[in-house]
């Protein structure tokens, strides 16, 4: 059965995926902007939300690692940097 708006569930899934990836990209960009303004805690939060939204993007993990390192959370930053390397092998 087709939904009332005429879209199929496949189309709905594709739209949801595109919106999710766009949101993650926007959050990543926000993290970049905040990091450039020395707002490391806020940047880390933006990157963390980007990771929650799109966990397989190595760029989100890299930004998060940078924000953590700038706050002297070096062990956590190394863990995130490692994830960047792992995910970049598959993208």
mmCIF file of C-alpha atoms in Angstrom:
data_model
loop_
_atom_site.group_PDB
_atom_site.id
_atom_site.type_symbol
_atom_site.label_atom_id
_atom_site.label_comp_id
_atom_site.label_asym_id
_atom_site.label_seq_id
_atom_site.Cartn_x
_atom_site.Cartn_y
_atom_site.Cartn_z
ATOM 1 C CA UNK A 1 0.000 0.000 0.000
ATOM 2 C CA UNK A 2 1.290 3.418 -0.994
ATOM 3 C CA UNK A 3 1.340 6.251 1.553
ATOM 4 C CA UNK A 4 -1.187 9.025 0.978
ATOM 5 C CA UNK A 5 1.432 11.530 -0.208
ATOM 6 C CA UNK A 6 2.376 9.280 -3.135
ATOM 7 C CA UNK A 7 5.918 8.453 -2.046
ATOM 8 C CA UNK A 8 7.117 4.951 -1.510
ATOM 9 C CA UNK A 9 8.887 3.739 1.575
ATOM 10 C CA UNK A 10 12.102 3.489 -0.497
ATOM 11 C CA UNK A 11 11.820 7.148 -1.428
ATOM 12 C CA UNK A 12 11.090 8.018 2.184
ATOM 13 C CA UNK A 13 14.211 6.146 3.258
ATOM 14 C CA UNK A 14 16.336 7.960 0.685
ATOM 15 C CA UNK A 15 14.972 11.324 1.784
ATOM 16 C CA UNK A 16 15.606 10.479 5.433
ATOM 17 C CA UNK A 17 19.174 9.429 4.628
ATOM 18 C CA UNK A 18 19.852 12.624 2.674
ATOM 19 C CA UNK A 19 18.448 14.764 5.472
ATOM 20 C CA UNK A 20 20.477 12.892 8.085
ATOM 21 C CA UNK A 21 23.698 13.329 6.103
ATOM 22 C CA UNK A 22 22.972 16.988 5.473
ATOM 23 C CA UNK A 23 22.341 17.577 9.181
ATOM 24 C CA UNK A 24 25.603 15.816 10.047
ATOM 25 C CA UNK A 25 27.440 18.012 7.547
ATOM 26 C CA UNK A 26 25.911 21.147 9.009
ATOM 27 C CA UNK A 27 26.885 20.067 12.533
ATOM 28 C CA UNK A 28 30.421 19.356 11.333
ATOM 29 C CA UNK A 29 30.611 22.815 9.778
ATOM 30 C CA UNK A 30 29.351 24.331 13.004
ATOM 31 C CA UNK A 31 32.064 22.446 14.878
ATOM 32 C CA UNK A 32 34.695 23.828 12.476
ATOM 33 C CA UNK A 33 33.409 27.355 12.993
ATOM 34 C CA UNK A 34 33.329 27.032 16.764
ATOM 35 C CA UNK A 35 36.796 25.487 16.849
ATOM 36 C CA UNK A 36 38.197 28.391 14.837
ATOM 37 C CA UNK A 37 36.745 30.730 17.477
ATOM 38 C CA UNK A 38 38.447 28.820 20.315
ATOM 39 C CA UNK A 39 35.135 27.461 21.585
ATOM 40 C CA UNK A 40 36.453 23.938 21.974
ATOM 41 C CA UNK A 41 33.739 22.618 24.297
ATOM 42 C CA UNK A 42 30.950 23.794 21.999
ATOM 43 C CA UNK A 43 32.828 22.487 18.968
ATOM 44 C CA UNK A 44 33.232 19.075 20.598
ATOM 45 C CA UNK A 45 29.487 18.966 21.244
ATOM 46 C CA UNK A 46 28.705 19.818 17.612
ATOM 47 C CA UNK A 47 31.104 17.132 16.343
ATOM 48 C CA UNK A 48 29.692 14.606 18.819
ATOM 49 C CA UNK A 49 26.197 15.254 17.478
ATOM 50 C CA UNK A 50 27.500 14.926 13.915
ATOM 51 C CA UNK A 51 28.987 11.548 14.877
ATOM 52 C CA UNK A 52 25.670 10.447 16.412
ATOM 53 C CA UNK A 53 23.926 11.415 13.176
ATOM 54 C CA UNK A 54 26.515 9.942 10.781
ATOM 55 C CA UNK A 55 28.967 7.734 12.684
ATOM 56 C CA UNK A 56 30.836 6.464 9.622
ATOM 57 C CA UNK A 57 32.184 9.820 8.416
ATOM 58 C CA UNK A 58 35.872 10.105 9.339
ATOM 59 C CA UNK A 59 35.743 13.892 9.147
ATOM 60 C CA UNK A 60 33.398 14.117 12.117
ATOM 61 C CA UNK A 61 35.743 11.969 14.197
ATOM 62 C CA UNK A 62 38.737 14.056 13.117
ATOM 63 C CA UNK A 63 37.062 17.306 14.160
ATOM 64 C CA UNK A 64 36.027 15.770 17.463
ATOM 65 C CA UNK A 65 39.604 14.585 18.030
ATOM 66 C CA UNK A 66 40.927 18.088 17.378
ATOM 67 C CA UNK A 67 38.412 19.664 19.773
ATOM 68 C CA UNK A 68 39.294 17.115 22.453
ATOM 69 C CA UNK A 69 43.040 17.625 21.990
ATOM 70 C CA UNK A 70 42.669 21.387 22.315
ATOM 71 C CA UNK A 71 41.006 20.755 25.677
ATOM 72 C CA UNK A 72 43.923 18.491 26.736
ATOM 73 C CA UNK A 73 41.808 15.316 26.595
ATOM 74 C CA UNK A 74 44.631 13.535 24.819
ATOM 75 C CA UNK A 75 43.659 9.881 25.385
ATOM 76 C CA UNK A 76 40.142 10.498 24.094
ATOM 77 C CA UNK A 77 41.555 12.489 21.172
ATOM 78 C CA UNK A 78 43.854 9.596 20.249
ATOM 79 C CA UNK A 79 40.887 7.193 20.355
ATOM 80 C CA UNK A 80 38.917 9.459 18.009
ATOM 81 C CA UNK A 81 41.919 9.906 15.708
ATOM 82 C CA UNK A 82 42.184 6.120 15.520
ATOM 83 C CA UNK A 83 38.518 5.952 14.456
ATOM 84 C CA UNK A 84 39.311 8.503 11.748
ATOM 85 C CA UNK A 85 41.979 6.207 10.361
ATOM 86 C CA UNK A 86 39.742 3.148 10.531
ATOM 87 C CA UNK A 87 36.745 4.799 8.878
ATOM 88 C CA UNK A 88 38.838 6.488 6.174
ATOM 89 C CA UNK A 89 39.879 3.040 4.933
ATOM 90 C CA UNK A 90 36.257 2.220 4.125
ATOM 91 C CA UNK A 91 35.079 5.475 2.547
#
